[in-house]
GROMACS .gro file of C-alpha atoms in nm:
model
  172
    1UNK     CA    1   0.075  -5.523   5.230
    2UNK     CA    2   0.451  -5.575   5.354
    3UNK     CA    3   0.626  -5.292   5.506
    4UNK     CA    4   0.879  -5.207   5.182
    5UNK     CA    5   0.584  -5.236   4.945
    6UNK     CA    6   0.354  -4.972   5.124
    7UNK     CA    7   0.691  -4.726   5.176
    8UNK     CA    8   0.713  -4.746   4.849
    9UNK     CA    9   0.340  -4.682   4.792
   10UNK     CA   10   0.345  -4.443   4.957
   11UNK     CA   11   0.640  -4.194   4.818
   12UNK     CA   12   0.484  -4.297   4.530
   13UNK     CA   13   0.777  -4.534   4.325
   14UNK     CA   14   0.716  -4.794   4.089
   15UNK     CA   15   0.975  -5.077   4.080
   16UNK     CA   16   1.091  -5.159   3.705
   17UNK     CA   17   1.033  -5.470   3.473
   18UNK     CA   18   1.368  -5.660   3.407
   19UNK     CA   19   1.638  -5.480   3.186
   20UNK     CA   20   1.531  -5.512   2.817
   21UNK     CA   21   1.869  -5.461   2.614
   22UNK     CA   22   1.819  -5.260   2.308
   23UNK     CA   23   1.761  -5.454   1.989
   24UNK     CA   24   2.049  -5.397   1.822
   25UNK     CA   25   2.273  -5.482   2.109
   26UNK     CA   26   2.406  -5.875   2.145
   27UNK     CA   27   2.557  -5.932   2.450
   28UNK     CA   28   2.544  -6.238   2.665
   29UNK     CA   29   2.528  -6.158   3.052
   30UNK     CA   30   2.636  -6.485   3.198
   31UNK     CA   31   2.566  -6.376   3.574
   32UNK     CA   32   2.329  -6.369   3.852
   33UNK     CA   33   2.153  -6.058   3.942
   34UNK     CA   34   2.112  -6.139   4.307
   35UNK     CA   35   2.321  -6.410   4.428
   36UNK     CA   36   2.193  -6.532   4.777
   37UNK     CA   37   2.404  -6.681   4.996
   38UNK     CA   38   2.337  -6.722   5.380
   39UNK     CA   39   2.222  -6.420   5.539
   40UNK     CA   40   2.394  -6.175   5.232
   41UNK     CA   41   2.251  -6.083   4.899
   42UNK     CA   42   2.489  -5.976   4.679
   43UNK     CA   43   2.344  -5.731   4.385
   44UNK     CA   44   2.479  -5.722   4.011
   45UNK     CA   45   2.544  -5.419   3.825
   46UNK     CA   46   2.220  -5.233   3.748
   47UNK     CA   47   2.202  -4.953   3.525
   48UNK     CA   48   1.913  -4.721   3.523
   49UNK     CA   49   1.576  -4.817   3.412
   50UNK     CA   50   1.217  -4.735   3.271
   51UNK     CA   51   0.969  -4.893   3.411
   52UNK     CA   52   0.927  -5.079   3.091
   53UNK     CA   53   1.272  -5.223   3.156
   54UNK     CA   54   1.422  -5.045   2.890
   55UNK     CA   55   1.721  -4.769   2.935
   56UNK     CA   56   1.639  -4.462   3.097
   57UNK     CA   57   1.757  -4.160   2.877
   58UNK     CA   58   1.942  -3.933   2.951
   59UNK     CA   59   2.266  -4.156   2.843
   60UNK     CA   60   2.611  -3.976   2.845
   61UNK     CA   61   2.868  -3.852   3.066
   62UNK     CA   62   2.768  -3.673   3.368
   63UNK     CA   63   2.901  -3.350   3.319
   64UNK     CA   64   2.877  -3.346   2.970
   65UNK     CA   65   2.598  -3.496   2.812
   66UNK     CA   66   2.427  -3.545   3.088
   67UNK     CA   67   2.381  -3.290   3.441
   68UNK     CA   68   2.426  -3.324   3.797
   69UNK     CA   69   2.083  -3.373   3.839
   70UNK     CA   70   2.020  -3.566   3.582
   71UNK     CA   71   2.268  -3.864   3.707
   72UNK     CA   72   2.128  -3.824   4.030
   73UNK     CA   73   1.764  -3.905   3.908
   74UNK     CA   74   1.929  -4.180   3.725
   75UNK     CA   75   2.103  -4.317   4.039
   76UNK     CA   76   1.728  -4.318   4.244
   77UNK     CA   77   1.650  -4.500   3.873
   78UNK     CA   78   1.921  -4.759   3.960
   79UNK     CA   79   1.826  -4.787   4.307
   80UNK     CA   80   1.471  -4.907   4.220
   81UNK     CA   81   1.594  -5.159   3.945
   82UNK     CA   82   1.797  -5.298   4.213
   83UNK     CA   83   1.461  -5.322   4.446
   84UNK     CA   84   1.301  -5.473   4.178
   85UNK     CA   85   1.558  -5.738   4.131
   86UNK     CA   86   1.558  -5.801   4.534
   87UNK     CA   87   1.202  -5.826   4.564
   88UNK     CA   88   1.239  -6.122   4.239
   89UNK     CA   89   1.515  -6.298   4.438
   90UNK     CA   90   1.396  -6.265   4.803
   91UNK     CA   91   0.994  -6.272   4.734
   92UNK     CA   92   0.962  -5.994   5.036
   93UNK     CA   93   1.158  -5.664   5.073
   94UNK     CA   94   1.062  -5.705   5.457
   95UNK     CA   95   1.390  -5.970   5.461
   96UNK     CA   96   1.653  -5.695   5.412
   97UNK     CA   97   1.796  -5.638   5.738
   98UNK     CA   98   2.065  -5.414   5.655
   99UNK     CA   99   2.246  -5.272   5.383
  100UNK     CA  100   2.560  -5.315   5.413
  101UNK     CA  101   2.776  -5.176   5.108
  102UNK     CA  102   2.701  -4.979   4.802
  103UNK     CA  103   2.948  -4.947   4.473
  104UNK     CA  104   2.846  -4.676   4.244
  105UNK     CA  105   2.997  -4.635   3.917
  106UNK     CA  106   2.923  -4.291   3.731
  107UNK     CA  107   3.032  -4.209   3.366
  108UNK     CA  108   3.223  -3.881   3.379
  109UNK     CA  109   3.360  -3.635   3.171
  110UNK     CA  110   3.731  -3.530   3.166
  111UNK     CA  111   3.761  -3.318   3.483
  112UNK     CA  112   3.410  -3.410   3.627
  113UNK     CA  113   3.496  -3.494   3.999
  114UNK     CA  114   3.149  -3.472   4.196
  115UNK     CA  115   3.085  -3.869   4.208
  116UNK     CA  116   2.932  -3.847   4.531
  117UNK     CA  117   2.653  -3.630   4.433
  118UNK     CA  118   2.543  -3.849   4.176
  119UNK     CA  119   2.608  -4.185   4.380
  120UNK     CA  120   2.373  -3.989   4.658
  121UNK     CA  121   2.038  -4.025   4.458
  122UNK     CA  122   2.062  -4.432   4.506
  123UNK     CA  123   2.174  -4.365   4.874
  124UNK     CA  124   1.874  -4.127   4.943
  125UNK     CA  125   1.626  -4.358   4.791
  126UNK     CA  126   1.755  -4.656   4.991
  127UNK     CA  127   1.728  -4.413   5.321
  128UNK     CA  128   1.362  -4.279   5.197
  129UNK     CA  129   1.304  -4.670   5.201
  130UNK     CA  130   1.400  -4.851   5.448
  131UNK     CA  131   1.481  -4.578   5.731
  132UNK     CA  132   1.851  -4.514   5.872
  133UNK     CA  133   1.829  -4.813   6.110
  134UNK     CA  134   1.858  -5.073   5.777
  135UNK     CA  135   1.953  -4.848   5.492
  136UNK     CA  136   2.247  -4.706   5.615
  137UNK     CA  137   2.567  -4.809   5.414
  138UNK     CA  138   2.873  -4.782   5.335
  139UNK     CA  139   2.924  -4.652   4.950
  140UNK     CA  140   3.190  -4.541   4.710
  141UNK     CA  141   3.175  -4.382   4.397
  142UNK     CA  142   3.402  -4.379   4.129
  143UNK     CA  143   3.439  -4.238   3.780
  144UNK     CA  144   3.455  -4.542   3.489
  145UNK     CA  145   3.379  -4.555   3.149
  146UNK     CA  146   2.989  -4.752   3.140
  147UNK     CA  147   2.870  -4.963   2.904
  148UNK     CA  148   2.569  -4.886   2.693
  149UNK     CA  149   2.656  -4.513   2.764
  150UNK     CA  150   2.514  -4.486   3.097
  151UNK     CA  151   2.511  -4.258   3.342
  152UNK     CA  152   2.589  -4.458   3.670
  153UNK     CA  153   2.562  -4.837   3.763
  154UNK     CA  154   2.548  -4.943   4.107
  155UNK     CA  155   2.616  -5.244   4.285
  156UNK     CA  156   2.536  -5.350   4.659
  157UNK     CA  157   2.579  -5.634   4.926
  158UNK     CA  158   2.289  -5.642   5.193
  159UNK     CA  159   2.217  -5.839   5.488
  160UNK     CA  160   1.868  -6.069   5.463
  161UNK     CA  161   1.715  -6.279   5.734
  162UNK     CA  162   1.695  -6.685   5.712
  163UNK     CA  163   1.499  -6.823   5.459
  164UNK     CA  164   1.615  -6.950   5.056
  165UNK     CA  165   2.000  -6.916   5.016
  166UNK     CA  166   2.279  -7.044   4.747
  167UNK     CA  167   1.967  -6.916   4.456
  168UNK     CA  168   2.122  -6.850   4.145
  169UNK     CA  169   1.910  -6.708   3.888
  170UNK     CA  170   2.099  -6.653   3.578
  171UNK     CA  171   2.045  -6.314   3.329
  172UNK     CA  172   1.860  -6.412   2.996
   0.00000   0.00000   0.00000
């Protein structure tokens, strides 16, 4: 078993199917998840996700509808979907080699200024992960309106050893 996979075995996470939009939502989504292109991956917006692939609820604004804690669990939730996407575009977690940059994007309510807290749960996870030597990263974290109602959506730019570059895989 590679090195990610049994860290991740081990604390016990399960990476998550592909997002599964909601049935009464139409929305084309003509990007890449991961774009590859020499030694940088480049991640997509991910929102979180069951493991089904399917929203993770709570949905709202964080501070409103939905608590600190609650976007923070969602964040770890976004953090995995983005694994998940990784380990579909690179075929081995083992090629990350740093992460470089992560942009996290919470839903707030008027007057809600604790970002930071909520971006750390997709920080943590990455640190639980991969250790300080490749997970460290620079982050912001700003508050936007989401789609879908979200919580938080990330987005990140790593650093990946030789192999495949230039994939594209488009969204469905």
């Amino acid at each position: 078993m590679a090195r990610i996979e049994a860290k991740l075995a081990e604390l016990g996470l399960t990476l998550p199917a592909p997002l599964q939009m909601p049935a009464n939502i139409r929305m084309t989504l003509p990007f890449a998840w991961v774009r590859l292109r020499g030694a940088r991956a480049f991640v997509s917006g991910h929102v979180p996700l069951n493991l089904n692939g399917t929203i993770a609820q709570p949905v709202g604004r964080v501070g409103a509808e939905v608590s600190v804690d609650e976007g923070y669990t969602a964040a770890r939730l976004v953090a995995l979907a983005h694994l998940a996407s990784l380990q579909k575009a690179l075929g081995d977690l083992d090629r990350i080699t740093a992460w470089l940059r992560v942009f996290a994007m919470v839903n707030v309510a008027p007057g809600f200024d604790q970002m930071p807290k909520i971006a750390n749960g997709y920080s943590d996870l990455i640190l639980e992960v991969f250790g300080p030597d490749i997970g460290t990263h620079s982050r912001s974290a700003v508050g936007v309106a989401l789609p879908l109602n979200v919580p938080v959506e990330c987005e990140a730019e790593l650093e990946i050893d030789g192999g495949r570059s230039d994939s594209l895989e488009l969204q469905p």
